[in-house]
Short mmCIF file of C-alpha atoms in Angstrom, two decimals:
data_model
loop_
_atom_site.label_atom_id
_atom_site.label_comp_id
_atom_site.label_asym_id
_atom_site.label_seq_id
_atom_site.Cartn_x
_atom_site.Cartn_y
_atom_site.Cartn_z
CA PRO A 1 20.20 -29.88 -10.12
CA GLY A 2 19.27 -33.39 -10.97
CA ASN A 3 16.36 -34.94 -9.03
CA LEU A 4 16.50 -32.13 -6.11
CA LYS A 5 13.15 -31.12 -5.01
CA TRP A 6 11.84 -28.62 -2.71
CA SER A 7 8.43 -27.78 -1.09
CA THR A 8 6.64 -24.82 -2.15
CA THR A 9 5.77 -23.95 1.37
CA GLY A 10 7.83 -23.59 4.64
CA ILE A 11 7.29 -24.49 8.03
CA THR A 12 7.94 -22.12 10.85
CA ILE A 13 10.20 -24.15 13.53
CA ILE A 14 11.36 -20.64 15.41
CA GLY A 15 10.02 -17.54 15.93
CA ASN A 16 6.24 -16.69 17.44
CA GLY A 17 6.03 -13.12 16.47
CA TYR A 18 8.23 -9.84 17.79
CA GLY A 19 9.35 -10.17 21.31
CA LYS A 20 11.42 -11.29 23.97
CA ARG A 21 9.82 -14.57 25.06
CA SER A 22 12.13 -17.66 24.18
CA ASP A 23 10.06 -18.66 21.41
CA GLN A 24 9.99 -15.23 19.93
CA LEU A 25 12.71 -13.20 17.95
CA GLN A 26 13.51 -9.53 16.99
CA TYR A 27 15.18 -8.84 13.75
CA PRO A 28 16.90 -12.50 13.71
CA GLU A 29 20.00 -12.06 11.58
CA GLY A 30 22.17 -15.42 11.12
CA LEU A 31 21.45 -19.12 11.69
CA PHE A 32 23.72 -22.10 12.03
CA ILE A 33 22.69 -25.60 12.02
CA GLU A 34 25.15 -27.95 13.53
CA PRO A 35 25.13 -31.02 11.36
CA LYS A 36 25.82 -33.72 13.70
CA THR A 37 23.66 -32.59 16.63
CA GLN A 38 20.96 -30.77 14.08
CA ILE A 39 20.73 -28.37 16.74
CA LEU A 40 19.53 -24.75 15.23
CA TYR A 41 21.08 -21.55 16.52
CA VAL A 42 19.66 -17.85 15.58
CA ALA A 43 21.55 -14.69 16.18
CA ASP A 44 18.54 -12.76 17.52
CA ALA A 45 19.99 -9.61 17.10
CA SER A 46 17.58 -7.30 18.57
CA ASN A 47 17.25 -9.30 21.46
CA ASN A 48 21.10 -9.55 22.01
CA ARG A 49 20.93 -13.08 22.48
CA ILE A 50 21.66 -16.58 20.68
CA GLN A 51 18.72 -18.89 20.79
CA LYS A 52 18.97 -22.65 20.12
CA ARG A 53 16.18 -24.94 19.25
CA TYR A 54 17.06 -28.61 20.04
CA PRO A 55 15.32 -31.17 17.21
CA SER A 56 12.82 -32.30 20.01
CA GLY A 57 11.34 -28.36 19.47
CA GLU A 58 12.83 -27.10 22.96
CA ILE A 59 14.23 -23.60 22.99
CA LYS A 60 16.85 -22.09 25.02
CA THR A 61 19.04 -19.02 25.21
CA ALA A 62 22.51 -20.12 24.52
CA ALA A 63 24.42 -16.75 25.01
CA GLY A 64 23.63 -13.36 26.10
CA GLN A 65 20.80 -12.51 28.24
CA ALA A 66 17.27 -14.14 27.99
CA ASN A 67 15.66 -11.16 28.77
CA GLY A 68 17.07 -9.37 25.74
CA ALA A 69 19.48 -6.87 27.75
CA GLY A 70 22.33 -5.97 25.80
CA GLY A 71 25.81 -4.79 26.82
CA SER A 72 29.67 -5.20 26.80
CA THR A 73 30.05 -7.00 29.87
CA PRO A 74 31.34 -10.83 29.36
CA ASN A 75 27.93 -12.20 30.12
CA LYS A 76 26.29 -9.91 27.39
CA LEU A 77 25.78 -9.33 24.02
CA TYR A 78 25.25 -6.14 21.68
CA SER A 79 23.43 -7.01 18.45
CA PRO A 80 25.09 -10.27 17.42
CA GLY A 81 25.07 -10.89 13.76
CA HIS A 82 26.00 -14.55 13.32
CA VAL A 83 26.88 -17.48 15.39
CA PHE A 84 28.99 -20.77 14.71
CA ALA A 85 28.93 -23.76 17.00
CA ASP A 86 30.66 -27.28 17.47
CA GLU A 87 28.98 -30.59 18.24
CA ASN A 88 29.57 -30.03 21.87
CA GLU A 89 27.25 -26.78 21.95
CA ASN A 90 30.42 -24.47 22.28
CA LEU A 91 29.38 -21.37 20.44
CA PHE A 92 31.67 -18.62 18.71
CA VAL A 93 29.65 -15.33 18.35
CA ALA A 94 30.11 -12.19 16.03
CA ASP A 95 29.42 -9.92 18.84
CA MET A 96 28.96 -7.21 16.33
CA MET A 97 28.05 -3.99 17.72
CA ASN A 98 30.72 -4.84 20.46
CA GLN A 99 33.53 -5.19 17.97
CA ARG A 100 34.51 -8.76 19.06
CA ILE A 101 34.08 -12.52 18.58
CA GLN A 102 32.96 -14.26 21.72
CA TYR A 103 33.58 -17.77 22.83
CA TRP A 104 30.84 -19.33 25.09
CA GLU A 105 31.14 -22.79 26.46
CA LYS A 106 28.10 -24.90 26.59
CA ASP A 107 25.79 -23.71 29.36
CA SER A 108 28.16 -20.84 30.33
CA LYS A 109 26.75 -17.63 31.79
CA HIS A 110 29.53 -15.47 30.10
CA GLY A 111 31.55 -15.45 27.14
CA LYS A 112 35.34 -14.77 26.65
CA THR A 113 36.79 -12.72 23.74
CA VAL A 114 38.89 -14.48 21.15
CA ALA A 115 39.25 -11.79 18.30
CA GLY A 116 39.17 -8.18 18.15
CA ASN A 117 39.67 -5.86 21.26
CA GLY A 118 36.58 -4.24 21.81
CA SER A 119 37.04 -0.99 19.86
CA ASP A 120 36.04 -0.06 16.49
CA GLY A 121 39.11 0.37 13.68
CA SER A 122 41.03 -0.84 10.68
CA ALA A 123 44.01 -1.99 12.85
CA LEU A 124 44.53 -5.94 12.29
CA ASN A 125 43.51 -6.18 15.94
CA GLU A 126 40.24 -4.08 15.57
CA PHE A 127 36.88 -4.84 13.90
CA ASN A 128 34.30 -2.57 12.57
CA ARG A 129 30.85 -4.44 12.76
CA PRO A 130 32.00 -8.22 12.44
CA TYR A 131 29.30 -9.74 11.05
CA LYS A 132 29.85 -13.53 9.99
CA VAL A 133 32.10 -16.05 12.05
CA LEU A 134 33.16 -19.46 11.11
CA LEU A 135 35.98 -22.03 11.92
CA ASP A 136 38.27 -24.30 9.51
CA SER A 137 39.59 -27.65 10.64
CA LYS A 138 42.37 -26.05 12.49
CA LYS A 139 40.15 -24.14 14.32
CA ASN A 140 41.09 -20.65 12.92
CA ILE A 141 38.43 -18.09 13.22
CA ILE A 142 37.38 -16.47 9.82
CA VAL A 143 35.42 -13.23 10.16
CA ALA A 144 33.58 -10.88 7.63
CA ASP A 145 34.65 -7.77 8.92
CA LEU A 146 31.78 -5.98 7.44
CA ASP A 147 32.53 -1.95 7.38
CA ASN A 148 36.47 -2.70 7.08
CA GLU A 149 35.53 -4.57 3.41
CA ARG A 150 37.72 -7.33 4.66
CA ILE A 151 37.90 -11.10 5.89
CA THR A 152 40.32 -11.91 8.44
CA ARG A 153 41.66 -14.94 9.73
CA TRP A 154 42.63 -15.34 13.45
CA ALA A 155 44.85 -18.17 15.01
CA SER A 156 43.05 -20.40 17.55
CA THR A 157 44.96 -19.01 20.35
CA TYR A 158 44.12 -15.90 21.43
CA ASP A 159 46.02 -13.08 23.62
CA PRO A 160 44.22 -9.75 23.86
CA LYS A 161 47.54 -8.14 24.06
CA THR A 162 49.26 -9.58 20.88
CA SER A 163 46.68 -11.61 18.74
CA ALA A 164 45.72 -9.72 15.52
CA GLY A 165 43.86 -11.14 12.18
CA THR A 166 45.41 -11.49 8.88
CA ILE A 167 43.73 -10.40 6.09
CA ILE A 168 42.69 -13.31 3.60
CA ALA A 169 40.27 -11.11 1.19
CA GLY A 170 39.70 -7.52 0.63
CA GLY A 171 41.11 -4.95 2.77
CA ASN A 172 41.21 -2.53 -0.21
CA GLY A 173 38.09 -0.24 0.41
CA ALA A 174 34.99 -1.29 -0.95
CA GLY A 175 34.32 -1.09 -4.60
CA LEU A 176 33.62 -3.45 -7.70
CA ASN A 177 37.44 -4.28 -8.72
CA PRO A 178 38.34 -7.97 -8.44
CA TYR A 179 40.87 -6.88 -5.38
CA GLN A 180 37.74 -5.54 -3.64
CA LEU A 181 34.76 -6.40 -1.60
CA ASN A 182 31.59 -4.46 -0.66
CA ALA A 183 29.98 -4.86 2.59
CA PRO A 184 31.07 -8.72 2.74
CA THR A 185 27.68 -10.42 4.87
CA GLY A 186 28.19 -14.00 4.03
CA LEU A 187 30.97 -16.74 3.97
CA TYR A 188 31.32 -20.21 3.11
CA LEU A 189 34.47 -22.00 3.18
CA ASP A 190 34.73 -25.18 0.59
CA GLU A 191 37.94 -26.17 2.51
CA PRO A 192 38.79 -29.16 0.27
CA ASN A 193 39.04 -26.84 -2.89
CA ASN A 194 40.56 -24.36 -0.85
CA ILE A 195 38.20 -21.58 -1.79
CA LEU A 196 35.86 -19.03 0.07
CA TYR A 197 32.45 -17.91 -0.87
CA ILE A 198 31.91 -14.40 0.13
CA SER A 199 28.43 -12.30 -0.36
CA ASN A 200 28.83 -8.89 -1.23
CA GLU A 201 25.58 -7.21 -0.18
CA GLU A 202 26.29 -3.77 -1.71
CA SER A 203 27.51 -4.91 -4.90
CA HIS A 204 24.82 -7.58 -5.02
CA SER A 205 27.38 -10.29 -6.28
CA VAL A 206 29.04 -13.33 -4.71
CA THR A 207 32.79 -13.84 -4.98
CA GLN A 208 34.70 -16.91 -5.33
CA TRP A 209 38.09 -16.28 -3.63
CA GLU A 210 40.98 -18.76 -3.68
CA MET A 211 42.33 -19.06 -0.19
CA ASP A 212 46.14 -18.00 0.26
CA THR A 213 46.30 -16.47 -3.15
CA TYR A 214 45.44 -12.75 -2.15
CA GLY A 215 43.86 -11.10 -4.67
CA ASN A 216 42.57 -13.64 -7.07
CA ARG A 217 38.92 -13.78 -7.39
CA ASN A 218 36.16 -14.54 -9.65
CA ILE A 219 32.39 -13.46 -9.64
CA TYR A 220 30.50 -16.55 -9.19
CA ALA A 221 26.91 -15.08 -9.09
CA GLY A 222 25.37 -11.79 -9.46
CA ILE A 223 26.32 -8.62 -11.74
CA PRO A 224 28.49 -6.59 -9.42
CA GLY A 225 26.94 -3.02 -9.49
CA ARG A 226 23.97 -4.22 -11.07
CA PRO A 227 20.90 -5.34 -8.62
CA GLY A 228 17.77 -6.86 -9.84
CA ASN A 229 15.55 -9.66 -9.54
CA SER A 230 16.42 -11.73 -12.89
CA PRO A 231 17.59 -15.11 -12.67
CA ALA A 232 21.16 -13.76 -13.25
CA GLN A 233 21.31 -10.84 -10.74
CA LEU A 234 20.90 -10.63 -6.65
CA MET A 235 19.78 -7.71 -4.63
CA GLY A 236 21.59 -7.40 -1.25
CA PRO A 237 22.95 -11.42 -0.69
CA GLU A 238 23.90 -12.46 2.45
CA GLY A 239 23.85 -16.14 3.60
CA LEU A 240 25.72 -18.77 1.81
CA THR A 241 25.75 -22.72 1.80
CA LEU A 242 27.30 -25.36 -0.70
CA ASP A 243 25.72 -28.98 -1.11
CA LYS A 244 27.63 -31.98 -2.02
CA TYR A 245 26.72 -31.74 -5.54
CA GLY A 246 28.43 -27.95 -5.67
CA ASN A 247 25.37 -26.18 -6.12
CA LEU A 248 25.52 -22.67 -4.21
CA TYR A 249 22.62 -21.58 -2.13
CA ILE A 250 22.19 -17.80 -1.57
CA THR A 251 19.64 -15.71 0.64
CA ASP A 252 18.65 -13.17 -1.81
CA CYS A 253 17.56 -10.80 0.85
CA MET A 254 15.89 -7.78 -0.88
CA ASN A 255 14.34 -10.00 -3.20
CA HIS A 256 12.59 -12.09 -0.53
CA ARG A 257 13.98 -15.60 -2.15
CA ILE A 258 16.56 -18.22 -1.86
CA GLN A 259 18.34 -18.71 -5.20
CA MET A 260 20.25 -21.77 -6.11
CA PHE A 261 23.20 -21.75 -8.52
CA CYS A 262 24.54 -24.89 -10.31
CA PRO A 263 28.09 -25.08 -11.08
CA ASN A 264 29.45 -22.95 -13.95
CA SER A 265 25.61 -21.44 -13.87
CA VAL A 266 24.97 -17.68 -14.10
CA TYR A 267 21.61 -18.12 -13.69
CA GLY A 268 20.16 -18.78 -10.31
CA ILE A 269 16.89 -20.93 -9.76
CA THR A 270 14.22 -19.82 -7.09
CA ILE A 271 14.01 -22.61 -4.59
CA ALA A 272 12.05 -20.53 -1.58
CA GLY A 273 10.26 -17.24 -1.56
CA THR A 274 7.95 -15.84 -4.10
CA GLY A 275 9.98 -12.58 -4.64
CA GLN A 276 7.79 -10.63 -2.81
CA ILE A 277 7.74 -9.96 1.07
CA GLY A 278 5.54 -11.18 3.54
CA ASN A 279 4.78 -13.90 5.74
CA GLY A 280 1.51 -15.51 4.51
CA ASN A 281 -1.77 -14.22 3.03
CA TYR A 282 -3.18 -14.01 6.60
CA ASP A 283 -6.73 -12.52 6.67
CA VAL A 284 -6.79 -9.39 8.82
CA ILE A 285 -9.53 -7.59 10.46
CA VAL A 286 -8.45 -3.88 11.76
CA GLN A 287 -10.11 -1.65 14.14
CA ALA A 288 -8.90 1.77 12.75
CA GLN A 289 -9.09 5.16 14.58
CA SER A 290 -9.87 8.36 12.44
CA GLY A 291 -6.64 10.48 12.03
CA THR A 292 -4.02 7.42 12.07
CA GLY A 293 -3.25 7.56 8.39
CA LYS A 294 -5.07 3.99 7.98
CA THR A 295 -5.75 4.98 4.46
CA LYS A 296 -2.07 5.26 3.17
CA THR A 297 -1.21 2.58 5.59
CA PHE A 298 -3.17 -0.28 4.08
CA ILE A 299 -2.50 1.22 0.36
CA LEU A 300 1.19 0.92 1.01
CA ALA A 301 0.66 -2.63 2.16
CA VAL A 302 -1.29 -3.29 -1.25
CA LEU A 303 1.34 -1.88 -3.40
CA GLN A 304 4.16 -3.81 -1.46
CA GLN A 305 2.11 -7.04 -2.53
CA LEU A 306 1.47 -6.24 -6.09
CA ASP A 307 3.51 -8.06 -9.08
CA VAL A 308 4.24 -4.82 -11.09
CA ASP A 309 5.14 -6.85 -14.03
CA CYS A 310 1.52 -8.18 -13.98
CA LYS A 311 -0.81 -6.11 -15.73
CA ASP A 312 -4.03 -7.68 -14.50
CA TYR A 313 -6.46 -7.08 -11.56
CA GLN A 314 -4.57 -7.81 -8.28
CA ALA A 315 -6.35 -5.61 -5.62
CA LEU A 316 -10.12 -5.20 -4.98
CA ILE A 317 -10.96 -2.44 -2.71
CA LEU A 318 -14.59 -1.87 -1.80
CA VAL A 319 -15.82 1.40 -0.22
CA PRO A 320 -19.22 2.72 0.77
CA THR A 321 -19.32 6.07 -1.08
CA ARG A 322 -18.29 7.37 -4.31
CA GLU A 323 -16.13 10.15 -2.78
CA LEU A 324 -14.10 7.63 -0.79
CA ALA A 325 -13.67 5.79 -3.52
CA GLN A 326 -12.08 8.69 -5.70
CA ARG A 327 -10.17 9.73 -2.68
CA ILE A 328 -8.31 6.15 -2.47
CA HIS A 329 -8.05 6.16 -6.14
CA ARG A 330 -6.02 9.36 -6.06
CA VAL A 331 -4.01 8.13 -3.08
CA VAL A 332 -3.11 4.86 -5.04
CA LEU A 333 -1.82 6.79 -7.93
CA ALA A 334 0.27 9.09 -5.74
CA LEU A 335 1.96 6.50 -3.87
CA GLY A 336 2.47 3.87 -6.71
CA GLU A 337 3.76 6.78 -9.22
CA TYR A 338 7.17 5.59 -9.10
CA ILE A 339 6.22 1.94 -9.87
CA ASN A 340 3.93 2.56 -12.59
CA VAL A 341 0.73 1.20 -10.67
CA THR A 342 -2.46 1.29 -12.72
CA CYS A 343 -5.89 1.94 -10.92
CA HIS A 344 -9.40 2.68 -11.71
CA ALA A 345 -12.16 3.83 -9.52
CA CYS A 346 -15.78 2.24 -10.29
CA THR A 347 -18.05 4.76 -8.66
CA GLY A 348 -21.06 4.74 -10.89
CA GLY A 349 -22.39 8.20 -12.03
CA VAL A 350 -20.73 7.57 -15.46
CA ASN A 351 -21.73 5.23 -18.63
CA VAL A 352 -21.12 1.47 -17.88
CA ARG A 353 -19.52 1.04 -20.84
CA GLU A 354 -17.13 3.60 -19.98
CA ASP A 355 -16.03 1.66 -16.75
CA MET A 356 -15.76 -1.49 -18.64
CA LYS A 357 -13.49 0.18 -21.33
CA CYS A 358 -11.12 1.69 -18.51
CA LEU A 359 -11.40 -1.90 -16.77
CA GLU A 360 -9.82 -3.54 -20.24
CA ALA A 361 -6.59 -1.26 -19.97
CA ASN A 362 -4.64 -3.56 -17.72
CA VAL A 363 -5.72 -2.36 -14.44
CA GLN A 364 -3.87 -3.50 -11.43
CA VAL A 365 -5.79 -1.85 -8.52
CA VAL A 366 -9.73 -1.33 -8.73
CA VAL A 367 -11.52 0.64 -5.95
CA SER A 368 -15.34 0.32 -6.21
CA ILE A 369 -18.55 0.89 -4.58
CA SER A 370 -20.43 -2.47 -4.04
CA GLY A 371 -23.06 -2.09 -6.72
CA ARG A 372 -20.60 -1.29 -9.52
CA ILE A 373 -18.21 -3.87 -9.11
CA TYR A 374 -21.09 -6.59 -8.46
CA ASP A 375 -22.32 -5.39 -12.05
CA MET A 376 -18.71 -5.27 -13.53
CA LEU A 377 -18.32 -8.93 -12.25
CA LYS A 378 -21.82 -10.11 -13.58
CA ARG A 379 -20.81 -8.56 -16.88
CA SER A 380 -17.65 -10.42 -16.92
CA ALA A 381 -15.73 -7.08 -17.47
CA LEU A 382 -13.62 -7.65 -14.40
CA ARG A 383 -11.79 -10.97 -14.12
CA SER A 384 -11.10 -12.35 -10.60
CA GLU A 385 -8.82 -15.14 -10.86
CA ASN A 386 -5.72 -12.86 -10.25
CA ILE A 387 -7.15 -10.94 -7.23
CA LYS A 388 -5.02 -11.97 -4.25
CA MET A 389 -6.35 -8.95 -2.18
CA PHE A 390 -9.97 -7.90 -1.39
CA ILE A 391 -10.15 -5.18 0.83
CA PHE A 392 -13.00 -3.54 2.55
CA ASP A 393 -12.65 0.18 3.77
CA LYS A 394 -15.30 1.31 6.64
CA ALA A 395 -16.58 -2.10 6.73
CA ASP A 396 -19.16 -1.16 9.29
CA GLU A 397 -20.56 1.79 7.05
CA LEU A 398 -20.47 -0.59 4.06
CA LEU A 399 -22.18 -3.55 5.40
CA SER A 400 -24.78 -1.47 7.51
CA ARG A 401 -26.19 0.05 3.84
CA GLY A 402 -28.37 -3.22 3.07
CA PHE A 403 -26.18 -4.57 0.46
CA ASN A 404 -24.93 -7.70 2.48
CA GLU A 405 -26.23 -10.08 0.05
CA GLN A 406 -24.81 -8.29 -3.18
CA ILE A 407 -21.53 -8.32 -1.12
CA TYR A 408 -21.54 -12.09 -0.31
CA ASP A 409 -22.18 -12.80 -4.05
CA VAL A 410 -19.11 -10.77 -4.97
CA PHE A 411 -17.07 -12.92 -2.17
CA THR A 412 -18.02 -16.19 -4.08
CA MET A 413 -16.61 -14.55 -7.30
CA MET A 414 -12.86 -14.13 -5.80
CA PRO A 415 -10.37 -16.81 -5.68
CA GLU A 416 -10.37 -19.36 -2.96
CA ASN A 417 -6.88 -17.93 -1.60
CA VAL A 418 -7.74 -14.40 -1.73
CA GLN A 419 -6.67 -12.43 1.16
CA VAL A 420 -9.33 -10.63 2.95
CA ILE A 421 -8.87 -7.38 4.86
CA LEU A 422 -11.57 -5.40 6.81
CA LEU A 423 -10.84 -1.95 7.94
CA SER A 424 -13.70 -0.93 10.35
CA ILE A 425 -14.34 1.66 13.10
CA THR A 426 -16.53 -0.47 15.03
CA MET A 427 -17.15 -4.14 15.42
CA LEU A 428 -20.55 -4.44 14.25
CA ALA A 429 -22.62 -7.76 14.12
CA ASP A 430 -22.39 -7.37 10.23
CA VAL A 431 -18.97 -7.24 10.49
CA LEU A 432 -18.52 -10.09 12.36
CA GLU A 433 -20.70 -12.32 10.42
CA VAL A 434 -18.47 -11.73 7.46
CA ALA A 435 -15.46 -12.48 9.25
CA THR A 436 -17.35 -15.68 10.24
CA LYS A 437 -18.74 -16.77 6.62
CA PHE A 438 -15.64 -15.53 4.78
CA MET A 439 -12.52 -15.21 6.74
CA ASN A 440 -9.92 -18.04 7.57
CA ASN A 441 -8.85 -17.24 11.14
CA PRO A 442 -8.24 -13.67 10.61
CA VAL A 443 -5.87 -11.74 12.50
CA LYS A 444 -7.24 -9.16 14.74
CA ILE A 445 -5.80 -5.75 15.53
CA LEU A 446 -8.28 -4.28 17.89
CA PHE A 447 -8.28 -1.23 20.49
CA ASN A 448 -10.54 -0.36 23.65
CA ARG A 449 -13.42 1.95 23.05
CA GLU A 450 -11.70 4.45 25.22
CA GLU A 451 -8.85 4.74 22.72
CA GLN A 452 -10.96 5.48 19.76
CA THR A 453 -10.26 8.71 19.67
CA LEU A 454 -6.85 10.42 19.23
CA GLU A 455 -5.90 12.95 21.80
CA ASP A 456 -4.47 15.49 19.20
CA ILE A 457 -8.07 15.51 17.36
CA ARG A 458 -9.66 18.51 18.49
CA GLN A 459 -13.51 18.18 18.11
CA PHE A 460 -16.22 21.18 17.93
CA TYR A 461 -19.77 21.39 16.84
CA VAL A 462 -21.86 24.45 15.81
CA THR A 463 -25.42 24.96 16.28
CA ALA A 464 -27.11 26.25 12.69
CA LEU A 465 -30.69 26.52 11.70
CA SER A 466 -29.88 24.70 8.68
CA ILE A 467 -26.70 23.16 6.69
CA GLY A 468 -25.90 23.91 3.25
CA ARG A 469 -23.13 22.09 1.36
CA SER A 470 -20.45 24.83 1.51
CA GLY A 471 -20.74 25.02 5.36
CA ARG A 472 -18.49 21.99 6.40
CA PHE A 473 -14.88 23.61 6.82
CA ASP A 474 -13.35 26.54 8.08
CA ARG A 475 -11.20 29.25 6.52
CA LYS A 476 -8.15 26.94 7.03
CA GLY A 477 -9.60 24.22 5.28
CA ALA A 478 -10.03 22.12 8.91
CA PRO A 479 -13.30 20.03 9.22
CA ILE A 480 -16.35 21.54 11.34
CA ASN A 481 -19.19 19.30 12.09
CA VAL A 482 -22.31 21.36 11.90
CA VAL A 483 -25.62 20.38 13.70
CA THR A 484 -29.14 21.42 14.08
CA ASN A 485 -31.10 21.84 17.35
CA ASN A 486 -32.90 18.71 16.41
CA ASP A 487 -29.16 16.90 16.05
CA ARG A 488 -27.95 17.50 19.44
CA HIS A 489 -29.49 14.52 20.72
CA ILE A 490 -27.60 12.22 18.37
CA LEU A 491 -24.59 14.33 19.25
CA ARG A 492 -24.82 13.29 22.86
CA ASP A 493 -25.38 9.47 22.03
CA ILE A 494 -22.16 9.68 20.07
CA GLU A 495 -20.41 11.13 23.07
CA GLN A 496 -21.55 8.28 25.26
CA PHE A 497 -20.74 5.67 22.66
CA TYR A 498 -16.94 6.89 22.27
CA ASN A 499 -16.68 8.16 25.87
CA ALA A 500 -15.44 11.63 24.86
CA GLN A 501 -17.07 15.22 25.61
CA ILE A 502 -17.31 17.38 22.08
CA GLN A 503 -17.33 21.23 22.85
CA GLU A 504 -19.63 23.50 21.33
CA MET A 505 -17.13 25.61 19.13
CA PRO A 506 -16.12 29.11 20.91
CA LEU A 507 -16.44 32.46 19.02
CA ASP A 508 -12.20 32.04 18.34
CA GLY A 509 -12.82 28.09 17.55
CA PRO A 510 -11.27 28.57 13.93
CA ASP A 511 -7.99 29.98 15.66
CA LEU A 512 -7.72 26.78 17.88
CA ILE A 513 -7.82 24.23 15.14
#
């Protein structure tokens, strides 16, 4: 690519979380930058609107309702897929779920239909999810008709009674044959060379189709029907653009990257993205209720971030008890079975050399109690340079056990860019101290004390003279908290703290659980 260079990190210029405010988006689809004005347009699909951002940073709603209300009337859109704009800020919108292309003049409160009749179908005056729209130099409208597996061209003059599109690519059903498309989602028109580039989302390839020579095509990028993440492969490609050097840029959606294909090259170069889903390694504090599926939720997040091809330590999960470590270990192996994730639980109770031997066997996820992991790090049995996630489960309990200094030492052995995640039922002073010392502006997911107990969890206690190790479960396996008379005042303190009343179990209590 010559002397072309890209930054290794991106800058967010529009989008401030999920929502309906002008600076927020909900599942944005296509975007378009008008070359002369440098105005950025975004199809904010789930907000049923088009947002435009001026170079000054000002953001406005350019089409649809600012409040996100969708519909089929002229003043509304319904899940717009893409947008095309001219230098005068007039828009052509692929109003996908309304089966039409809408034209919106600058500052207009409503649009008018310029292609499609609003009904879904395969006739030439119909669409079946028009996803992408662009204009050629003669102001003809070119549309990627997604579920009809075709590209159609519409004359610039539109009559709802007589206008119809002309098929210029595809239209022969979905497939991998030279005359077929497969979920066309991206278009780029190289008008000087009379070539249309088409991304096929479901065949994982990009087609180079000669205009006005129906049926001639070449596979320009990707391997049809063979998705993957190698430099020669794509997975769910969508957006396309071409630079002045003839390099083609592809939004390789399911690989979470932007690929550049130089002319005549079958291998792409990653210029943006890491191949892993994410929006940055933000530190996170989560106040998690019991019974919400918290363990599986954070383990799924860990598995999503793993580089499965890297057989080295990538995630360290610290827990307060041996039993919890073993349980998390089982869940990691169960959920990670299909991607061959390796995991080891350092729980103590076994010879140190056994743990050291297990850690030598290309382990990707390590679950441990604080004392044992500290020992493994001090012995250099655990290398920390590739660890990218450091997770505290039940952080309040973990930090209240008097191991703070030991845990702080473990922090100092982690890489500088490690992502720290604290999961805690309560926000004790020890937890907040860790956040202050070792976390970088963490995202906080908190809830009120009144919400800490789920409504569908039924709690009972049973008074007993003594408690044996087997007296924790009923015949159905449901947990029962057994207390002695001396413990009842503690139970009342718990009720007051959680703003909940726990009843003594009635005789038929097990049948209520």
